[in-house]
Coordinates of C-alpha atoms in Angstrom, one line a residue:
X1 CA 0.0 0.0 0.0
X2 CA 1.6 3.4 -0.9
X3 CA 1.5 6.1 1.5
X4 CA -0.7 8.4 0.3
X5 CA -3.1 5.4 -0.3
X6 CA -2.7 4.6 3.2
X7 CA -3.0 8.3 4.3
X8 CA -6.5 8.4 2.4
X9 CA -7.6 5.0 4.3
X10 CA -6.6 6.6 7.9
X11 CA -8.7 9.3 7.0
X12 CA -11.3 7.4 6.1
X13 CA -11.2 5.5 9.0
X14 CA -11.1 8.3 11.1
X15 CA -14.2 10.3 10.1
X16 CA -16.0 6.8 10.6
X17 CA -14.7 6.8 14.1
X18 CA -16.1 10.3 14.2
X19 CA -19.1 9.5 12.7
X20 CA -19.4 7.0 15.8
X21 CA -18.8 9.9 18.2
X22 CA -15.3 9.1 18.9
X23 CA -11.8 11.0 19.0
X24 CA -8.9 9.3 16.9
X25 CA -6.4 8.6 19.5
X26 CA -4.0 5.9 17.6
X27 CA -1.7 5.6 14.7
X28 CA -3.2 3.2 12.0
X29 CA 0.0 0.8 11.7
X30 CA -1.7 -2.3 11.2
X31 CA -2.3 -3.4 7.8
X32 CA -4.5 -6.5 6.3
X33 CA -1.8 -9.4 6.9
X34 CA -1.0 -7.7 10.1
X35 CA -4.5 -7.5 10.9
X36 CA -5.5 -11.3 10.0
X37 CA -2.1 -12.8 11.6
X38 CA -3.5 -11.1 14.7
X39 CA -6.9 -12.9 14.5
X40 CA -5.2 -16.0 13.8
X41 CA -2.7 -15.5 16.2
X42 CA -5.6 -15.3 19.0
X43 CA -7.2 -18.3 18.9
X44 CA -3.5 -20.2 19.2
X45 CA -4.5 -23.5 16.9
X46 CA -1.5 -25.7 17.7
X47 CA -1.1 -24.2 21.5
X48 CA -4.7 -24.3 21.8
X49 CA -5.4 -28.0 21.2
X50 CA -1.9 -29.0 23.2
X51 CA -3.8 -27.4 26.3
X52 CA -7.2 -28.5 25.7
X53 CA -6.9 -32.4 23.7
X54 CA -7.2 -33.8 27.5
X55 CA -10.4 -33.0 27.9
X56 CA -12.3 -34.5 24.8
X57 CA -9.4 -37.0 24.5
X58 CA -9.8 -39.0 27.9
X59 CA -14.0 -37.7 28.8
X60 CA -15.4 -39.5 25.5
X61 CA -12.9 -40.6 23.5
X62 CA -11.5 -40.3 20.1
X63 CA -14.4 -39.9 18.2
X64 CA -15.9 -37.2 20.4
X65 CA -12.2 -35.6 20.0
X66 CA -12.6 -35.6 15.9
X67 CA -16.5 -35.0 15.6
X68 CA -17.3 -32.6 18.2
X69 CA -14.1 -30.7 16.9
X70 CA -15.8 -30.1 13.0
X71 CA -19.4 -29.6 14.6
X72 CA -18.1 -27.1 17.2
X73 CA -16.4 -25.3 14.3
X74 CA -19.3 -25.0 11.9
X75 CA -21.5 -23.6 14.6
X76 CA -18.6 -21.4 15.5
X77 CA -18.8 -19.9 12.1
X78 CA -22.3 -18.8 12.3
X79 CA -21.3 -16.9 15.7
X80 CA -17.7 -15.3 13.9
X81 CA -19.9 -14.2 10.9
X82 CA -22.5 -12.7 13.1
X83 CA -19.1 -10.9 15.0
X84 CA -17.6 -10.0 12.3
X85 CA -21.2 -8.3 10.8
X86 CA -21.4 -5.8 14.1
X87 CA -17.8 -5.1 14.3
X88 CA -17.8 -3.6 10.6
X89 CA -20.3 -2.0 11.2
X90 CA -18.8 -0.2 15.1
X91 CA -15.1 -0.5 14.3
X92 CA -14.1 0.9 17.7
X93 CA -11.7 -0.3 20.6
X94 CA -14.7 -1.0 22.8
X95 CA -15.8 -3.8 19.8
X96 CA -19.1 -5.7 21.2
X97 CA -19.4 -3.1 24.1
X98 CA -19.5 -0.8 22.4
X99 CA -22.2 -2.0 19.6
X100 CA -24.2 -3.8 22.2
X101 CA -25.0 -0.2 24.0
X102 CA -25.5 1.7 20.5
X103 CA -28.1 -1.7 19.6
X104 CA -30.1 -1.0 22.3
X105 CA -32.8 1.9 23.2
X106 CA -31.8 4.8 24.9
X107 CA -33.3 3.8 28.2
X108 CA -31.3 0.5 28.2
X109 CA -28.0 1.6 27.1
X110 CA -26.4 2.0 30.2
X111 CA -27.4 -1.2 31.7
X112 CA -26.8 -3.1 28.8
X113 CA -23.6 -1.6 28.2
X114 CA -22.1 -2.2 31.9
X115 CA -23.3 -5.9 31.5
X116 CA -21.6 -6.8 28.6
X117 CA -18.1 -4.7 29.5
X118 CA -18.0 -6.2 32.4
X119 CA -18.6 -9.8 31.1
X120 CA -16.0 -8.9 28.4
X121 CA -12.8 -7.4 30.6
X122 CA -13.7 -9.9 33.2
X123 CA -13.6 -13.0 30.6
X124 CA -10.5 -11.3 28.8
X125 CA -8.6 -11.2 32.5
X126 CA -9.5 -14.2 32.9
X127 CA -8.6 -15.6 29.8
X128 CA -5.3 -13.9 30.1
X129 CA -4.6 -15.6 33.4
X130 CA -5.6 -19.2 32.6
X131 CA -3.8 -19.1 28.8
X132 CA -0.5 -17.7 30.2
X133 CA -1.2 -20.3 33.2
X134 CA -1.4 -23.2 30.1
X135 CA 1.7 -22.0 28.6
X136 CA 3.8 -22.1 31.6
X137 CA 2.3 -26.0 32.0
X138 CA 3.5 -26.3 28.7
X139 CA 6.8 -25.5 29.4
X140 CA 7.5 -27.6 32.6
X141 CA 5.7 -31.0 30.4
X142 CA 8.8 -30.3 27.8
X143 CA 10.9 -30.4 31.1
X144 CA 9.5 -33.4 32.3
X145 CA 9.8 -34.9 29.0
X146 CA 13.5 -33.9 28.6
X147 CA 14.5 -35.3 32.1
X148 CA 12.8 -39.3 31.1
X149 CA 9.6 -38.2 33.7
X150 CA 12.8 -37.3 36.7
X151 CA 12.0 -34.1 37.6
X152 CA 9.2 -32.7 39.9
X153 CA 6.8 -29.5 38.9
X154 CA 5.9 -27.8 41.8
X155 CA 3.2 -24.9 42.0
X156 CA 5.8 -22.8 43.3
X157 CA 7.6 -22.9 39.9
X158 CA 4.4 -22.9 37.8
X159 CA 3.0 -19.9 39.8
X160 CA 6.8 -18.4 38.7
X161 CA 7.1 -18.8 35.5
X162 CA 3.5 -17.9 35.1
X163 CA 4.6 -14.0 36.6
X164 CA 7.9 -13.8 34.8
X165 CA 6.1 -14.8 30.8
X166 CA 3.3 -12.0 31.9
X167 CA 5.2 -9.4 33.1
X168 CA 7.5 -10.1 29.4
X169 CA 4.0 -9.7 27.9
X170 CA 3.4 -6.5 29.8
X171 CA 6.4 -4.8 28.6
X172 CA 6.4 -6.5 25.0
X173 CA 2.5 -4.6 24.8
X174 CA 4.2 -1.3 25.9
X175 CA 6.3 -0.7 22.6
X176 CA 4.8 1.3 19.8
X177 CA 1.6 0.5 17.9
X178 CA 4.4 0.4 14.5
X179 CA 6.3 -2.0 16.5
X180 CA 3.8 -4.1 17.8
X181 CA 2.1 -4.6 14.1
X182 CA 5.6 -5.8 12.4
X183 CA 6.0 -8.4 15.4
X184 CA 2.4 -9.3 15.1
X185 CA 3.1 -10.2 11.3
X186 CA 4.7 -12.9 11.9
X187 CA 3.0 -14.4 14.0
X188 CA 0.4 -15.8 11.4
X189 CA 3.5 -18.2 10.2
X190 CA 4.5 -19.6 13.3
X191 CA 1.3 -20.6 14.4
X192 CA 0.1 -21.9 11.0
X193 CA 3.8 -23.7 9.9
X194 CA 4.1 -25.3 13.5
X195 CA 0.3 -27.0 12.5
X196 CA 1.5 -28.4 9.3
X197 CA 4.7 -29.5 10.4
X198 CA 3.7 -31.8 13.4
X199 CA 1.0 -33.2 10.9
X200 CA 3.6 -33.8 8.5
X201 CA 6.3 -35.0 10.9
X202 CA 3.5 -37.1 13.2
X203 CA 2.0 -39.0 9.8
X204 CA 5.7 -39.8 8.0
X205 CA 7.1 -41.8 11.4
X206 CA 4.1 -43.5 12.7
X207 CA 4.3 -47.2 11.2
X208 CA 1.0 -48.0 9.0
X209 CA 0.6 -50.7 11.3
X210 CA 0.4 -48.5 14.5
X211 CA -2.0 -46.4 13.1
X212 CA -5.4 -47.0 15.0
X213 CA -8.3 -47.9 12.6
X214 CA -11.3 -45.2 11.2
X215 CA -13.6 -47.2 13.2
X216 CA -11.3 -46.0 16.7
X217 CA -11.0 -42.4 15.3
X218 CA -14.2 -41.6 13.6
X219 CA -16.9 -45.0 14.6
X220 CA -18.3 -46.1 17.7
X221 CA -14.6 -47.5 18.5
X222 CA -13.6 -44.5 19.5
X223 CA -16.7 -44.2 21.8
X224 CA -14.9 -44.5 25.7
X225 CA -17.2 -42.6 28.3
X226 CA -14.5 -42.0 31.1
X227 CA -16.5 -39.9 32.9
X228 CA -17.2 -42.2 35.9
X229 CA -21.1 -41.6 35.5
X230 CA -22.2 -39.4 32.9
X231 CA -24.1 -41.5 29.9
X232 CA -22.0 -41.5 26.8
X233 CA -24.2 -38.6 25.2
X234 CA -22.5 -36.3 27.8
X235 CA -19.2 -37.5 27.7
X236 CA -19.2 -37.1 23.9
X237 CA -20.6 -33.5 24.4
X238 CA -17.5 -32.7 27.0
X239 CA -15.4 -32.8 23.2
X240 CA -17.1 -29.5 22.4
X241 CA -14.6 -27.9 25.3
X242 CA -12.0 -28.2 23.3
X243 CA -13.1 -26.2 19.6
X244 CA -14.9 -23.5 21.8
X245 CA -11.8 -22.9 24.1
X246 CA -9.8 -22.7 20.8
X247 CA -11.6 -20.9 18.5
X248 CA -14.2 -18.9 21.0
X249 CA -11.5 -18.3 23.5
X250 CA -9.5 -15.7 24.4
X251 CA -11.4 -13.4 22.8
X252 CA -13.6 -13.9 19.3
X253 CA -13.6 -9.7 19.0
X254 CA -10.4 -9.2 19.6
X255 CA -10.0 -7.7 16.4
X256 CA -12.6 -5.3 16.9
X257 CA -10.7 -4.0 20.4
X258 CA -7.4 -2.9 17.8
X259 CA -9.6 -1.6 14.9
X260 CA -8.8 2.1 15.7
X261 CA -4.8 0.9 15.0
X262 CA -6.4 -1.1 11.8
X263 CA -6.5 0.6 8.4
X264 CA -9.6 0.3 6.7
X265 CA -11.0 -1.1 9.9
X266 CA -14.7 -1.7 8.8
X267 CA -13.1 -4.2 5.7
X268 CA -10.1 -5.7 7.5
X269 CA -11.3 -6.4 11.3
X270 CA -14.2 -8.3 10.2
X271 CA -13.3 -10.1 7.4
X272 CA -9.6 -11.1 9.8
X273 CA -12.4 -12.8 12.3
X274 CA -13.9 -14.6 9.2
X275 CA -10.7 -16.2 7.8
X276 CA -9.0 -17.3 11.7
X277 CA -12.3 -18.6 12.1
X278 CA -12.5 -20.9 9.2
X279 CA -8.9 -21.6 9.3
X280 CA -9.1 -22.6 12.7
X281 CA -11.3 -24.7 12.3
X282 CA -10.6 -26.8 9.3
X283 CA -6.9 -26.8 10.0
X284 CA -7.7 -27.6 13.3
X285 CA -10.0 -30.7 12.7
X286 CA -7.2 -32.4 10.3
X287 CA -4.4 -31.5 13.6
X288 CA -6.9 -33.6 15.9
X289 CA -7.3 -36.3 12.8
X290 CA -3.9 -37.4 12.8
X291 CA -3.4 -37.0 16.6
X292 CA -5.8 -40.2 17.2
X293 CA -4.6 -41.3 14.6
X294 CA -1.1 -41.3 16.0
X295 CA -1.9 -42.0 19.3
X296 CA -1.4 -45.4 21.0
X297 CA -2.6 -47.2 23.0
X298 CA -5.6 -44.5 25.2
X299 CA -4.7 -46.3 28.4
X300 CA -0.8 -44.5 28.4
X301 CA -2.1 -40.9 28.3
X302 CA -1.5 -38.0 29.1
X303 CA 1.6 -39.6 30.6
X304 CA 3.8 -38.2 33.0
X305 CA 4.5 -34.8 31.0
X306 CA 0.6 -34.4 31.8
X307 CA 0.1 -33.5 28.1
X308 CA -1.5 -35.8 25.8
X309 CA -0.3 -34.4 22.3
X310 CA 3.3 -34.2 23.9
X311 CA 3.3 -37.6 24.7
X312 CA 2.2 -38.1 21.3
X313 CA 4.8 -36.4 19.5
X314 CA 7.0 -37.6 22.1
X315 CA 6.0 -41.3 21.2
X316 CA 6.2 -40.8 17.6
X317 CA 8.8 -38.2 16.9
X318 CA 11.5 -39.0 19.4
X319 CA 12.3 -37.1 22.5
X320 CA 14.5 -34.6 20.5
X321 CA 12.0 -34.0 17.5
X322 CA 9.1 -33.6 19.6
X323 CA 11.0 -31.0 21.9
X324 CA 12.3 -29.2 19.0
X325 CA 8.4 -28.7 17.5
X326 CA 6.8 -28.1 21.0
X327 CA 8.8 -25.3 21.0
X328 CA 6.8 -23.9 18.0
X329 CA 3.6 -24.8 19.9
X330 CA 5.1 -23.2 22.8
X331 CA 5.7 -20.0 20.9
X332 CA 2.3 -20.0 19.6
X333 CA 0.8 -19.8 23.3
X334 CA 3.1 -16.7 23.8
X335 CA 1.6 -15.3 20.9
X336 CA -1.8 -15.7 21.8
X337 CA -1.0 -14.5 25.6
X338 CA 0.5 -11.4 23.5
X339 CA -2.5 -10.8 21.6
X340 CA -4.6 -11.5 24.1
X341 CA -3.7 -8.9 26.4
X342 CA -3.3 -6.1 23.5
X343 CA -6.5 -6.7 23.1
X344 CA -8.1 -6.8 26.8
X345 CA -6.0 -3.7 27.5
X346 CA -7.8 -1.8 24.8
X347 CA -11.3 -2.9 26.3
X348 CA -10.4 -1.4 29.3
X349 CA -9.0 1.9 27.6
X350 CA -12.5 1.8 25.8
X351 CA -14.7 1.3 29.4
X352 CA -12.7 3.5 31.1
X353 CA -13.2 6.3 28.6
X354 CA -16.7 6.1 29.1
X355 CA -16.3 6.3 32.4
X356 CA -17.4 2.8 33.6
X357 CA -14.5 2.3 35.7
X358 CA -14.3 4.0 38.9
X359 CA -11.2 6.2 37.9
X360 CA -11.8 9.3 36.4
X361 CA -11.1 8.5 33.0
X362 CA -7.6 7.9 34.3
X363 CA -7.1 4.5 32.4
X364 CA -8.7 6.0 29.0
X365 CA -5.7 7.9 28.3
X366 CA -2.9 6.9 25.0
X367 CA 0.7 7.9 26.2
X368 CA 2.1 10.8 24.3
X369 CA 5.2 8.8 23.1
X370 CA 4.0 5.4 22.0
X371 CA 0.2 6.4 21.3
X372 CA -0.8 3.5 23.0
X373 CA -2.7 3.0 26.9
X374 CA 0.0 2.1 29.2
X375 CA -1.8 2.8 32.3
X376 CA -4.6 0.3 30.9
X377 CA -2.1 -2.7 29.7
X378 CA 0.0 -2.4 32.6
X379 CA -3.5 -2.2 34.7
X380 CA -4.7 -5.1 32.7
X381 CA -1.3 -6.9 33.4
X382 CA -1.6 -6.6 37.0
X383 CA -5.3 -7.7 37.2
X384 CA -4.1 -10.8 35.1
X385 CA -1.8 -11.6 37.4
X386 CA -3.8 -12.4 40.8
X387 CA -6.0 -15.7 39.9
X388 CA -2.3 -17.3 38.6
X389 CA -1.1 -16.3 42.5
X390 CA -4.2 -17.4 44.3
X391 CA -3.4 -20.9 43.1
X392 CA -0.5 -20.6 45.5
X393 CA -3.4 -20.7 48.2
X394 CA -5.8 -22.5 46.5
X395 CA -5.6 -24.2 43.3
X396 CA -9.4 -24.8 43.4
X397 CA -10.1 -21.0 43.5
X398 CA -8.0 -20.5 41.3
X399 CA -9.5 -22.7 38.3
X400 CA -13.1 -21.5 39.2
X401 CA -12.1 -17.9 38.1
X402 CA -10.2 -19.1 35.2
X403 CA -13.5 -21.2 34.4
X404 CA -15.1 -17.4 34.0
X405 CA -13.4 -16.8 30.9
X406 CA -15.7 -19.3 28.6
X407 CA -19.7 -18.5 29.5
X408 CA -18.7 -14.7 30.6
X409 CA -17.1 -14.2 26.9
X410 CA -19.6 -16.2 24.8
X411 CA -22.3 -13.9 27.1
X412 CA -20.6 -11.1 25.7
X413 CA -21.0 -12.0 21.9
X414 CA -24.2 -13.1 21.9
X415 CA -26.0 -9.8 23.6
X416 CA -25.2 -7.8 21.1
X417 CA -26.4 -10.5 18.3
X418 CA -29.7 -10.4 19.9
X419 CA -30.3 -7.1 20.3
X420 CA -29.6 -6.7 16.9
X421 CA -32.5 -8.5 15.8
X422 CA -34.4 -8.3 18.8
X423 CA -34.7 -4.1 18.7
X424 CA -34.0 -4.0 14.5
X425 CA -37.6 -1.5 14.1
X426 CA -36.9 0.3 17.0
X427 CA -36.9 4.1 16.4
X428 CA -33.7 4.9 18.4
X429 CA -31.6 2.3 17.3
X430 CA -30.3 2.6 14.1
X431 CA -28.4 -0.2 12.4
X432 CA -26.2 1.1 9.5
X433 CA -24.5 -2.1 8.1
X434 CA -20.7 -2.2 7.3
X435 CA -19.2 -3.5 4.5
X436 CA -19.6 -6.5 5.8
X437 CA -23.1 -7.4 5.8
X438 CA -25.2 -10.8 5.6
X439 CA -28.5 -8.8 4.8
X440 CA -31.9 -8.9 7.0
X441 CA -33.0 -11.9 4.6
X442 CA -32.8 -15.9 5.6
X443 CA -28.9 -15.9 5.7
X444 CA -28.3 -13.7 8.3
X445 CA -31.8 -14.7 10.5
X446 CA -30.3 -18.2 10.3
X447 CA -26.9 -17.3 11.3
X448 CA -27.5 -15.0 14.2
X449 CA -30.3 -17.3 15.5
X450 CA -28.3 -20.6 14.8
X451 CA -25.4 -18.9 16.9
X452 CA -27.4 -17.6 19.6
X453 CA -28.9 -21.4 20.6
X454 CA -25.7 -22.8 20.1
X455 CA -23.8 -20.8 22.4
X456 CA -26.5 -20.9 24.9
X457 CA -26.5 -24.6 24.4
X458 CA -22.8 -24.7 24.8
X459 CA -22.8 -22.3 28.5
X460 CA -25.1 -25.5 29.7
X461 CA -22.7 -28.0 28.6
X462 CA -19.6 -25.9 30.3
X463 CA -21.7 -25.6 33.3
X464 CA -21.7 -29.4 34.3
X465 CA -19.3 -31.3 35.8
X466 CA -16.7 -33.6 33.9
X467 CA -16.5 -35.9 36.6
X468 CA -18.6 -37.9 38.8
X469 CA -19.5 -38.4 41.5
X470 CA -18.6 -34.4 42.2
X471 CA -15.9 -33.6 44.5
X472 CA -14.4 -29.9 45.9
X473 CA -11.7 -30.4 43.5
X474 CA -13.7 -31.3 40.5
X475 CA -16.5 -29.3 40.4
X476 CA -17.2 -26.6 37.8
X477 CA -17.4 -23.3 39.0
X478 CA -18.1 -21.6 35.6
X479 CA -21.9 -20.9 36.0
X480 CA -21.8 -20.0 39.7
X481 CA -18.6 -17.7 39.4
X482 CA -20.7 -16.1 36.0
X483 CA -23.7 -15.3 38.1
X484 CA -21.6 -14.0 40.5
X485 CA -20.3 -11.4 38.8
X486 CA -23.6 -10.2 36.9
X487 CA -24.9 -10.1 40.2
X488 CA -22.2 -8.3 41.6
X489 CA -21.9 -5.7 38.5
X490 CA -25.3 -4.7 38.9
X491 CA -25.2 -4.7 42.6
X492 CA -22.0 -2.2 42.2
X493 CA -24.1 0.0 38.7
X494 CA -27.6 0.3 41.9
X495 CA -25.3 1.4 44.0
X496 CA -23.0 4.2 43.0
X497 CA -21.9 3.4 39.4
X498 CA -24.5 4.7 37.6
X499 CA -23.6 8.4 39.0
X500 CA -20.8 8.0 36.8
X501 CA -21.6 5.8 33.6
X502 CA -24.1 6.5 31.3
X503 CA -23.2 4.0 29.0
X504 CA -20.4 4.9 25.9
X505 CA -19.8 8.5 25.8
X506 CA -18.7 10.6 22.9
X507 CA -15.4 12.2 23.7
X508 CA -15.3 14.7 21.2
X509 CA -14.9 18.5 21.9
X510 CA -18.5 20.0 22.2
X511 CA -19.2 21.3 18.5
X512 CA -16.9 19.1 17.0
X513 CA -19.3 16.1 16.2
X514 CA -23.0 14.4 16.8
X515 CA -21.3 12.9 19.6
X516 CA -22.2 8.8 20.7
X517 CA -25.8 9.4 21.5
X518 CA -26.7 11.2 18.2
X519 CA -24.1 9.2 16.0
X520 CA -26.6 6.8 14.8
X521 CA -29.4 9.1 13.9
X522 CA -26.3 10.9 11.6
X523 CA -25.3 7.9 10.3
X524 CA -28.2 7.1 8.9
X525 CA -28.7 10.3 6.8

């Protein structure tokens, strides 16, 4: 793109964020592969599945590992679309915070838009927390691995290197904008050649004859409820964890919470959420093909690195080849704990400059040297790093808040998807589709209300417990921690909050724009 081209763009981009009833605050740096390595970068594929295939793997079985993965993914298109439709159309930091208060009457905005930030930065932190949390497991597995099983992890060392990689991430997040799109570039080729290559590497030295049958990895063979009591239904359901951690989780608008540092925001953010989501998913279904098709006998994993696809790779590939590619996956978790906390910190930029934190406006502020939010990421960073500490104390607390990040996020997306549709005649909201549009006709009905029973659907089945009978230590918190905090959010808005949020404010100068509450109505003229 030439300069002036990209010069005209910005503009562009900036009267739309105008339009909206916002001031441009950061330097468009981040261009389309920048943009889509970011998306990509997010949802982690390789890293992903290496934390999650436990669950899926050794709760059903194989099969529920390979079919819940591709039906999980096809649902999770419908709900990326529907993303990706709002986001072109609100291209700001505050992504589906923002849109949900601006799809919603007047009378409603505030509440609405204090549920669904709250929800959001809460889910973000705690995505944050438990992601960094995975890759620091990840790290002391290879250890294990490398030392033949002879070495102890203690939480102590976990809790450790769990500070040390986020505090890295902190200051990595405080460089430029320019700086932080060229190193987010590259990220796309990590996390997409580190896919292939244990695919390649895991099919060319497994023996034929080792290879477990299609009946094991896609027929009832692969059937094996080791859920100690739920019905095989269930324990095939428990596969869906997996493909909604990975491609839900961190954050499915994360995209949206850097499109005022994207060019042409209202083309590339959305249509960025559209490609990592079909990526993900079909590159993701033929990684967990060949894992259970490589795996071995069930009744030797995870093994004593506590990581099923290590012991895979460890199994197949050699000690030394499988460290030498877990290093890749490895470096794919640090990308998405990178990404991941970009974005959060922006949310919180965004809440706080409509005044829904309690501080003034104090974390809404860009720093005058790197035109970024300092005070928000390292804010953000600190938040992010209490649940990883309070498993020093109590391991069991400590997973129930990282269980908030899954319901609390897919909450968040599917607010602003109903209100959509659900207040679509009403006189004060006014819809003005992006360039991104699937229309008011079947397609985008059937996508929005496909999404919205499926993700419901999907908070049930992360609600239950994996295990039975339920203990202290296995019980899922996810639901009750999730009420908790709506109650608590409103609780806090009844009480004193509301004397200071409103819902999203314009902060223009007076005179210099419609300003938030009247940008619709302008928009639409």
């Amino acid at each position: 793109m030439s300069p002036s081209h990209s010069t005209i763009s910005s503009d562009d981009d900036d009267k739309e964020l105008v339009a909206l009833g916002y001031k441009p605050s950061f330097k468009r740096e981040f261009s389309n592969l920048a943009t889509i390595s970011f998306a990509f970068s997010i949802m982690g594929l390789c890293s992903s599945i290496a934390t999650t295939f436990n669950t899926p793997l050794l709760l059903g079985g194989p099969a529920s590992v390979v079919w819940c993965w591709i039906l999980g993914a096809a649902m999770c298109f419908t709900l990326g679309a529907s993303i990706a439709e709002i986001v072109s159309a609100f291209p700001t930091c505050g992504g589906l915070y923002t849109a949900s208060a601006q799809l919603t009457p007047k009378r409603h905005r505030a509440r609405v838009g204090w549920l669904v930030g709250w929800l959001n930065i809460l889910g973000q932190i705690a995505g944050i927390s438990s992601t960094e949390f995975g890759l620091s497991n990840m790290i002391w597995a290879a250890v294990v691995i490398g030392r033949d099983g002879d070495y102890v992890v203690t939480q102590g060392k976990v809790v450790g290197l769990f500070a040390g990689l986020l505090a890295f991430h902190g200051l990595l997040n405080s460089l430029a904008t320019r700086h932080l799109a060229r190193l987010t570039t590259g990220f796309v080729f990590v996390n997409l050649g580190a896919t292939f290559l244990i695919i390649i590497v895991l099919l060319a030295t497994t023996p034929r004859s080792e290879m477990h049958p299609a009946q094991y990895v896609f027929g009832s063979g692969g059937l094996i409820n080791q859920t100690g009591g739920w019905n095989t239904g269930i324990a095939f359901l428990f596969g869906l964890l997996s493909v909604q951690w990975t491609v839900s989780n961190p954050d499915y608008d994360a995209t949206a919470h850097i499109s005022e540092e994207v060019r042409r925001a209202a083309y590339a953010a959305p249509s960025a959420i559209f490609i990592a989501v079909i990526g993900t998913g079909l590159i993701g279904w033929l990684l967990n093909i060949v894992l259970v098709l490589c795996s071995g006998p069930l009744e030797n994993l995870p093994g004593a690195s506590g990581s099923a696809m290590l012991e895979i790779m460890s199994l197949r590939m050699g000690k030394t080849g499988a460290l030498i590619l877990w290093v890749f996956v490895c470096m794919t978790a640090f990308f998405v704990c990178q990404t991941a906390l970009q974005a959060a910190s922006r949310t919180v930029y965004a809440f706080s400059r409509d005044h829904g934190l309690p501080d003034r406006g104090y974390f809404g502020e860009n720093s005058r040297k790197t035109h970024t939010p300092l005070r928000a990421i390292w804010f953000t960073t600190l938040v992010s790093f209490l649940p990883g500490l309070l498993d020093l104390a109590s391991p069991i607390a400590a997973n129930a808040i990282f269980s908030l990040t899954a319901i609390s996020l897919d909450l968040s997306y599917i607010i602003p998807i109903f209100l959509r549709r659900f207040f679509h005649d009403h006189p004060e909201v006014m819809f003005k589709p992006g360039p991104f549009y699937m229309g008011d006709g079947l397609l985008g009905w059937s996508a929005n209300c496909i999404c919205i029973s499926w993700t419901i659907f999907v908070c049930v089945v992360f609600s239950l417990p994996t295990i039975l009978p339920v203990t202290p230590q296995n019980m899922n918190y996810a639901s009750v921690i999730t009420i908790g905090v709506i109650v608590l959010a409103f609780l806090w808005y009844m009480l004193g909050a509301h004397r200071h949020y409103i819902g999203p404010q314009s902060n223009l100068p007076k005179g210099d724009g419609s300003g938030i509450e009247e940008s619709s109505q302008s928009k639409t003229d």
